[in-house]
JSON list of C-alpha atoms in Angstrom, two decimals:
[
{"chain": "A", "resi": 1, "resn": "UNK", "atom": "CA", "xyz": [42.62, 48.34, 18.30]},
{"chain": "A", "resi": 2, "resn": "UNK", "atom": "CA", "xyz": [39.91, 49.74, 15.86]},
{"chain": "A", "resi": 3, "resn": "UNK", "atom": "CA", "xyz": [41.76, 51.30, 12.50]},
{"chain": "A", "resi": 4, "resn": "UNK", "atom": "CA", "xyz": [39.61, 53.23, 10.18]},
{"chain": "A", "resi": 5, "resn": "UNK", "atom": "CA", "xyz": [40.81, 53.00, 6.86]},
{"chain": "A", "resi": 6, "resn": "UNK", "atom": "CA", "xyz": [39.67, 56.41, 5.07]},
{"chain": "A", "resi": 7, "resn": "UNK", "atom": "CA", "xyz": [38.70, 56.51, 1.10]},
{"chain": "A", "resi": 8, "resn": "UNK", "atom": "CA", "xyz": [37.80, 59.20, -1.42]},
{"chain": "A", "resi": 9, "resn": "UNK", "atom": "CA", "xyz": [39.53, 61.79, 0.37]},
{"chain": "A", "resi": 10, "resn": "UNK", "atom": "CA", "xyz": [37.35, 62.41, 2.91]},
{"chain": "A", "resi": 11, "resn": "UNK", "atom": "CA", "xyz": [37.29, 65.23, 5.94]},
{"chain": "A", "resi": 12, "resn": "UNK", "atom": "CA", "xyz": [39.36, 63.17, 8.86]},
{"chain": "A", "resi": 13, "resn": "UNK", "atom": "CA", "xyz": [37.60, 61.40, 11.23]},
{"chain": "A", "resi": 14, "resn": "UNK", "atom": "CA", "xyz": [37.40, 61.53, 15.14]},
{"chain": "A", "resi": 15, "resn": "UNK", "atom": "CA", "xyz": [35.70, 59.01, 17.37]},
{"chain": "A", "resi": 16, "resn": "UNK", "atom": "CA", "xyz": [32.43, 61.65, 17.58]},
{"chain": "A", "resi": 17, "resn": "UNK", "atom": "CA", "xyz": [31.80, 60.61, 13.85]},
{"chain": "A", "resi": 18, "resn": "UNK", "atom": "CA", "xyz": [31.64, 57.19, 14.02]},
{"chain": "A", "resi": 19, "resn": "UNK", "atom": "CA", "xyz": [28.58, 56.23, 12.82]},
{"chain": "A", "resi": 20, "resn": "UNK", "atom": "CA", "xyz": [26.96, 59.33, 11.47]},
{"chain": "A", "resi": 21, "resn": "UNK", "atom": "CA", "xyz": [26.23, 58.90, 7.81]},
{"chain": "A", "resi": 22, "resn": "UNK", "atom": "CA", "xyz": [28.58, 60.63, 5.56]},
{"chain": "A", "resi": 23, "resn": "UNK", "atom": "CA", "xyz": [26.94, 59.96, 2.11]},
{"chain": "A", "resi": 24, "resn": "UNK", "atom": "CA", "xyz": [30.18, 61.32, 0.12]},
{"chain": "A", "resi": 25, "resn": "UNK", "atom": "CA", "xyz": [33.13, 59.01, 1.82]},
{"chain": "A", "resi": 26, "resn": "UNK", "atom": "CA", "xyz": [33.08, 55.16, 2.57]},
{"chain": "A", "resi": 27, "resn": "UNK", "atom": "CA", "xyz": [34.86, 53.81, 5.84]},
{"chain": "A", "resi": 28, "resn": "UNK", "atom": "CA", "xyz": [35.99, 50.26, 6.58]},
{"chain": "A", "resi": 29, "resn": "UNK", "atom": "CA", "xyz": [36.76, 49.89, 9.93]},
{"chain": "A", "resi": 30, "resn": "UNK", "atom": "CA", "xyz": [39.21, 46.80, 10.47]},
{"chain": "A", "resi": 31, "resn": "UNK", "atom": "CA", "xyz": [39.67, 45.05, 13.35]},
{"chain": "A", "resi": 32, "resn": "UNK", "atom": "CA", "xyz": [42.53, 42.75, 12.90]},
{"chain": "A", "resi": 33, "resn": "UNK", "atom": "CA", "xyz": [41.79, 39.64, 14.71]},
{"chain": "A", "resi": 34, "resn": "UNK", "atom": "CA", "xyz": [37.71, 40.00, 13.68]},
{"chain": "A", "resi": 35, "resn": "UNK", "atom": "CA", "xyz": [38.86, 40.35, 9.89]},
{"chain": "A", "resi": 36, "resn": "UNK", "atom": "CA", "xyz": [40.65, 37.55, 10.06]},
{"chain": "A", "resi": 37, "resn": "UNK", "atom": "CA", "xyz": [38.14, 34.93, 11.75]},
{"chain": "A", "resi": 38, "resn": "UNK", "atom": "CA", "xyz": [35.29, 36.47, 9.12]},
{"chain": "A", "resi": 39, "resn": "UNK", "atom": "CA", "xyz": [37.71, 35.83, 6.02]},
{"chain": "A", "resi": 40, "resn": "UNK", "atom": "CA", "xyz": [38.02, 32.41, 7.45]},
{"chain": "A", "resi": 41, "resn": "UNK", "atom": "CA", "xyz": [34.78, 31.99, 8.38]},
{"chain": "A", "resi": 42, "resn": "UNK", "atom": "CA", "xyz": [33.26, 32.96, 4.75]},
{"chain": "A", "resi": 43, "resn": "UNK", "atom": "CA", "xyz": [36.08, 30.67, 2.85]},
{"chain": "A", "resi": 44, "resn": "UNK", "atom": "CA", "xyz": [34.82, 27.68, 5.14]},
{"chain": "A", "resi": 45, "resn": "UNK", "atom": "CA", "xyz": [30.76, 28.45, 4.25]},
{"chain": "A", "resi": 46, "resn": "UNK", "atom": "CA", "xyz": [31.58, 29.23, 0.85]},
{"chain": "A", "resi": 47, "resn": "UNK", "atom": "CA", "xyz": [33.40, 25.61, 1.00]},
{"chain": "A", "resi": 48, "resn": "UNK", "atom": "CA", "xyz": [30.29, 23.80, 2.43]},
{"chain": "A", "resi": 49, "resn": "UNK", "atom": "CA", "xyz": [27.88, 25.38, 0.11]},
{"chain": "A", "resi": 50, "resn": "UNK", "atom": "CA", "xyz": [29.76, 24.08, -3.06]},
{"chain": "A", "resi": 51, "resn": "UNK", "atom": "CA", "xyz": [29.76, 21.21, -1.37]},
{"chain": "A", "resi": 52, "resn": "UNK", "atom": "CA", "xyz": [26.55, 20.36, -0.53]},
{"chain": "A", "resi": 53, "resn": "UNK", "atom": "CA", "xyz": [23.02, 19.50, -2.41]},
{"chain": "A", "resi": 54, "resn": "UNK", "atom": "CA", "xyz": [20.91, 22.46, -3.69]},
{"chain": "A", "resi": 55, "resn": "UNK", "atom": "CA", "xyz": [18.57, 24.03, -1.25]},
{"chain": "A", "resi": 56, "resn": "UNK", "atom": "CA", "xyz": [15.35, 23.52, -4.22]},
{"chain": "A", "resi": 57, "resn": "UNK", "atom": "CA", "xyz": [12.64, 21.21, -4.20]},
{"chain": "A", "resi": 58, "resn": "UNK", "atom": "CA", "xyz": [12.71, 18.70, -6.68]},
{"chain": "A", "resi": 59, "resn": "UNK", "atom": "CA", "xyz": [9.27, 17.73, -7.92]},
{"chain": "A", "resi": 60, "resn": "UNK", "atom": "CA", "xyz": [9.52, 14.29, -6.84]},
{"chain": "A", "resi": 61, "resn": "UNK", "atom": "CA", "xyz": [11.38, 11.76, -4.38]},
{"chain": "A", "resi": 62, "resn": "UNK", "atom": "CA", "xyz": [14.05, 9.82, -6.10]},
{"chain": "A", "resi": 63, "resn": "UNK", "atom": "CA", "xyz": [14.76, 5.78, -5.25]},
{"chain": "A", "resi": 64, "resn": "UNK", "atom": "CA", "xyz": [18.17, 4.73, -6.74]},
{"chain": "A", "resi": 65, "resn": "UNK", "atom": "CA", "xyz": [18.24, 0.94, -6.57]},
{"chain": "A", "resi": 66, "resn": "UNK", "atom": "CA", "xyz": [22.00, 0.53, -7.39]},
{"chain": "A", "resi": 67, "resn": "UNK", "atom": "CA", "xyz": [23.38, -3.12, -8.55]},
{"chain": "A", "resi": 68, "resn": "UNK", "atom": "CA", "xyz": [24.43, -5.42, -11.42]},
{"chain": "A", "resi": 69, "resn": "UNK", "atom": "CA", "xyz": [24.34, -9.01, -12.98]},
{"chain": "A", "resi": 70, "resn": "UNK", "atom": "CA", "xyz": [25.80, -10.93, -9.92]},
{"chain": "A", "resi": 71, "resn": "UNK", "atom": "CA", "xyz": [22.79, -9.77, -7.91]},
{"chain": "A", "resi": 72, "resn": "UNK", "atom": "CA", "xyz": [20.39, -9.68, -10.63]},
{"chain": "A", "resi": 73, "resn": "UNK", "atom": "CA", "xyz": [17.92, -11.58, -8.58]},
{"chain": "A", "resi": 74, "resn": "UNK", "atom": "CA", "xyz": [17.96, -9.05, -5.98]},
{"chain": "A", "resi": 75, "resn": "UNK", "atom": "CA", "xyz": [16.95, -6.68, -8.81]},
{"chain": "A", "resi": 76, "resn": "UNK", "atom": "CA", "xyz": [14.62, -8.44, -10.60]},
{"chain": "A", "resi": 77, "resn": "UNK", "atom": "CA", "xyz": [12.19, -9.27, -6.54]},
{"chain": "A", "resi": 78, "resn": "UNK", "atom": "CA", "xyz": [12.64, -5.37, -6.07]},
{"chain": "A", "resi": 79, "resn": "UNK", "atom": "CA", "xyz": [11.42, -4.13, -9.30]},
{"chain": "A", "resi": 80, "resn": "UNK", "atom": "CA", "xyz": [8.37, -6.73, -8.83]},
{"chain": "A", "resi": 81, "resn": "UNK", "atom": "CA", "xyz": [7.78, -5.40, -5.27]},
{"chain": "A", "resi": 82, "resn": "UNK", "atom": "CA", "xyz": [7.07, -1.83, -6.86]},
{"chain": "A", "resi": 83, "resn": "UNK", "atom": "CA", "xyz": [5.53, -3.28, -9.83]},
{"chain": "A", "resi": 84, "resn": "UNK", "atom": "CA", "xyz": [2.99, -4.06, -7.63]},
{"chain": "A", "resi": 85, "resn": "UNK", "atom": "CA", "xyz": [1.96, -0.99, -5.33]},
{"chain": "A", "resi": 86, "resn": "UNK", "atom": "CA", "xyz": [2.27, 1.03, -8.69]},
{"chain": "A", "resi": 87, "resn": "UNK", "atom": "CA", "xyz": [-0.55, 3.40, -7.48]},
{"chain": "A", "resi": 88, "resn": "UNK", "atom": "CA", "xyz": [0.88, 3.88, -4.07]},
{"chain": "A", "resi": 89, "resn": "UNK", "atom": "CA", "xyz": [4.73, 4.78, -5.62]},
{"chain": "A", "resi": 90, "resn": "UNK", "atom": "CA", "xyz": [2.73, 7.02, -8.05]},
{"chain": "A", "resi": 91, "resn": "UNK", "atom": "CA", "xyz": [0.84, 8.76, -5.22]},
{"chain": "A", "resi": 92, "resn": "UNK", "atom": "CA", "xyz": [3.97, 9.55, -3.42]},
{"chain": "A", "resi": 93, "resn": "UNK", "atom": "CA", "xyz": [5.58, 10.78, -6.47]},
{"chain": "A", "resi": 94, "resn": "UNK", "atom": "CA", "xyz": [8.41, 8.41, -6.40]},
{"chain": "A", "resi": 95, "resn": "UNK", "atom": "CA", "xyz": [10.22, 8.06, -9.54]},
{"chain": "A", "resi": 96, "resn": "UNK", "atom": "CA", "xyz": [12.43, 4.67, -9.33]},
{"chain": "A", "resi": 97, "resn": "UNK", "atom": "CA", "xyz": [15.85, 4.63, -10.90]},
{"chain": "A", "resi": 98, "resn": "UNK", "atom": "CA", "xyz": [17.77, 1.55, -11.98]},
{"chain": "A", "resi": 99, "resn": "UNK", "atom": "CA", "xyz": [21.47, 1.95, -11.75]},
{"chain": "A", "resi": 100, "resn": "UNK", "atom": "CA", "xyz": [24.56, -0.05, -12.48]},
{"chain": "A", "resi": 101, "resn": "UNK", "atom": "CA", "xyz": [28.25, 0.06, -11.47]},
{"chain": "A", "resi": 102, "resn": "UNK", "atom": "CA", "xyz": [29.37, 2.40, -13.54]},
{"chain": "A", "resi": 103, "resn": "UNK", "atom": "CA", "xyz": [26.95, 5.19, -13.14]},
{"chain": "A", "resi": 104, "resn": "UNK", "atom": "CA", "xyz": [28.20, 8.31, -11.63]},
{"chain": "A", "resi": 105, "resn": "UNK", "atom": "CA", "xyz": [25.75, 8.30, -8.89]},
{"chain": "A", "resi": 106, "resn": "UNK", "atom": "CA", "xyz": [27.57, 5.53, -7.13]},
{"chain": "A", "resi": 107, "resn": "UNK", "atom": "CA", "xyz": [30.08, 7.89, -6.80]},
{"chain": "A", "resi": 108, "resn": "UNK", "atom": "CA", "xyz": [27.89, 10.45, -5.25]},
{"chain": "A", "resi": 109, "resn": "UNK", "atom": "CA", "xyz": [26.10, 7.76, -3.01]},
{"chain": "A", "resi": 110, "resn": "UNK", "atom": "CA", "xyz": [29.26, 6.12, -1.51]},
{"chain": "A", "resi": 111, "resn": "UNK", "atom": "CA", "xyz": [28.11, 2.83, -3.34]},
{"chain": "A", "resi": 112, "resn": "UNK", "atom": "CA", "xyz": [30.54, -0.31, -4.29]},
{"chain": "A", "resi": 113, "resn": "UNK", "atom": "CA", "xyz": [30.76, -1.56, -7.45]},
{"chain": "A", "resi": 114, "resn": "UNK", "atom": "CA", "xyz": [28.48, -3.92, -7.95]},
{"chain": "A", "resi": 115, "resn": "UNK", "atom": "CA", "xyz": [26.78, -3.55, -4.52]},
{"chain": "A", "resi": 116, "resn": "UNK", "atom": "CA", "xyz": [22.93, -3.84, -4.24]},
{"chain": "A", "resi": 117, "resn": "UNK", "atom": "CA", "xyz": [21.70, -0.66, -2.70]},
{"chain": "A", "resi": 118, "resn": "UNK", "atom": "CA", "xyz": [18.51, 1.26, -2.54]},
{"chain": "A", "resi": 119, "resn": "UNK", "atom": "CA", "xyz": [18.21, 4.58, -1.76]},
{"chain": "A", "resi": 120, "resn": "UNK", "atom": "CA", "xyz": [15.75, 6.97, -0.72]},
{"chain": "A", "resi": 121, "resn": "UNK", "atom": "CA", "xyz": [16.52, 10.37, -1.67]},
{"chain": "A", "resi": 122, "resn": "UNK", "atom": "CA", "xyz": [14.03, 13.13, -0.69]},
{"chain": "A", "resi": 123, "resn": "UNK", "atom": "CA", "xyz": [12.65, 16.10, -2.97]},
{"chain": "A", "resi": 124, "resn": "UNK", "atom": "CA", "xyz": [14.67, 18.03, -1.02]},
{"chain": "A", "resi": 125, "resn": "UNK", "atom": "CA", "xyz": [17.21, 16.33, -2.49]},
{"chain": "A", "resi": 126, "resn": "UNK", "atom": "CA", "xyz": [18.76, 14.78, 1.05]},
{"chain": "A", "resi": 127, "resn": "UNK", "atom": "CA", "xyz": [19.21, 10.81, 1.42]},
{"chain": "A", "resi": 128, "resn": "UNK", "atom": "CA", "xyz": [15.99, 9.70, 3.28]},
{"chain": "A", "resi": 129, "resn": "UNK", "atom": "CA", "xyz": [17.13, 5.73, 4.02]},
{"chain": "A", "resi": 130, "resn": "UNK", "atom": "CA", "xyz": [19.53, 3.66, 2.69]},
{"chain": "A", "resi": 131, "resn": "UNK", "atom": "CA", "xyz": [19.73, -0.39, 2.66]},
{"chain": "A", "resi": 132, "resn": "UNK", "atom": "CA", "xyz": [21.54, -3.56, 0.93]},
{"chain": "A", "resi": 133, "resn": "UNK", "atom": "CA", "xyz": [18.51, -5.58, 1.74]},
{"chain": "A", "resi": 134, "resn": "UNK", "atom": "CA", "xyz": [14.93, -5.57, -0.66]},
{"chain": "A", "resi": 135, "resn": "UNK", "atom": "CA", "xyz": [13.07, -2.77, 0.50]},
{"chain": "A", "resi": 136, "resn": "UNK", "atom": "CA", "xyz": [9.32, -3.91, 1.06]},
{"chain": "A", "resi": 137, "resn": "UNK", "atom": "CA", "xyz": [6.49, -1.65, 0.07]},
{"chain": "A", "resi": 138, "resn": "UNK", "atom": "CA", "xyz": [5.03, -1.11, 3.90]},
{"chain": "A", "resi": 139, "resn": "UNK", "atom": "CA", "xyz": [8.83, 0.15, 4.93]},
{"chain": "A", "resi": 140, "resn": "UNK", "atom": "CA", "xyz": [9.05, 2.26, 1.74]},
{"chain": "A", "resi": 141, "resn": "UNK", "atom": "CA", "xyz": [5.83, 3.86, 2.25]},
{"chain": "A", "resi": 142, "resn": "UNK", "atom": "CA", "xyz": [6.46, 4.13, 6.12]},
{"chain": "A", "resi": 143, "resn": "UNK", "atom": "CA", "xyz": [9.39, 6.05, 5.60]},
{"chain": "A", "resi": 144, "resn": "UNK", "atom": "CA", "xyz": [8.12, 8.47, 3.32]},
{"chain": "A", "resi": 145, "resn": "UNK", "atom": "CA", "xyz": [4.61, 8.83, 4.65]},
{"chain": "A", "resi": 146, "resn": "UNK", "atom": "CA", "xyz": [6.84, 9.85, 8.31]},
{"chain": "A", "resi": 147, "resn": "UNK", "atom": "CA", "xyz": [8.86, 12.65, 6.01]},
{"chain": "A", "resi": 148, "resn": "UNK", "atom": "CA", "xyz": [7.03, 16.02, 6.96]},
{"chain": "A", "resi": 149, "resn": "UNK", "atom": "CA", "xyz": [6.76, 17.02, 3.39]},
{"chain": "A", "resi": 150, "resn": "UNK", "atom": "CA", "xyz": [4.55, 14.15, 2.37]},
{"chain": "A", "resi": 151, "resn": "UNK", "atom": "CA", "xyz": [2.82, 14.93, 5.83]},
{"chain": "A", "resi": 152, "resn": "UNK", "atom": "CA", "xyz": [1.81, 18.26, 4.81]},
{"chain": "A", "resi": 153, "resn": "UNK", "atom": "CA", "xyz": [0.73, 16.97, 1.09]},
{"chain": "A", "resi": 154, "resn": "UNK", "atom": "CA", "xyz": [-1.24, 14.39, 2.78]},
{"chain": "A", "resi": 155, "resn": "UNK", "atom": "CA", "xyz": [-3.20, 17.62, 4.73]},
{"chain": "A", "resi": 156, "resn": "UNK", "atom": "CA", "xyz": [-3.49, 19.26, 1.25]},
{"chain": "A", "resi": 157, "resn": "UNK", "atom": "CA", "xyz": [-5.58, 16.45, -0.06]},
{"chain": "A", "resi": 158, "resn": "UNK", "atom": "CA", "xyz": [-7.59, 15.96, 2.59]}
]
């Protein structure tokens, strides 16, 4: 049933004046059941936008390497391994983070206590990869070389 809830005073309305533009009076036209799924509808998107990451670019890709002193040598092998392709983390515009347990970011990455974990988190700000093993340059670079960002900065450089 279509209700047509009538502001300002305006002249009454018949079913020939539905949509005509009447510049002096607003109408909101309800239908019950419709109303009700877009209220719900617009609570639940409003719910997943807080929710989720921000739709803007960062200016570079993030690597969280998460861990502590228990698995310091795990730590210590993966810093070396970028130590050493310096240039090609640099190129990619990779900026590598070093956290421990009681970061908030653990939090946010669903990471243990304590728990070595690297991961790859995209300028768009989404999770890319995610592993409790070393990460080797080649699968690093892999990844992100395969990410169609990095494939259309590649292009842009010729």
């Amino acid at each position: 049933m279509l209700k047509i809830i009538h502001q300002k005073n305006c002249h009454s309305i018949t079913d020939n004046h539905i949509g005509t533009n009447h510049s002096s009076c607003s109408y909101i036209y309800e239908y019950p059941k419709i109303t009700s799924m877009l209220v719900i509808t617009c609570i639940f998107i409003s719910c997943m936008i807080s929710e989720s990451k921000p739709l803007q670019f960062a200016s570079e890709r993030q690597l969280l390497i998460f861990g502590k002193e228990n698995n310091s040598k795990l730590l210590k092998e993966q810093k070396e391994i970028l130590e050493k392709v310096n240039d090609g983390v640099k190129e990619r515009d990779l900026k590598t983070t070093f956290l421990d347990k009681g970061d908030p970011l653990c939090k946010t990455y669903r990471v243990k206590a304590g728990e070595f974990t690297v991961v790859l988190v995209g300028k768009d700000g989404m999770e890319k990869h995610r592993t409790d093993k070393l990460l080797t340059a080649e699968e690093l670079f892999s990844i992100i070389d395969s990410m169609p960002m990095r494939k259309a900065e590649m292009r842009k450089k010729g």
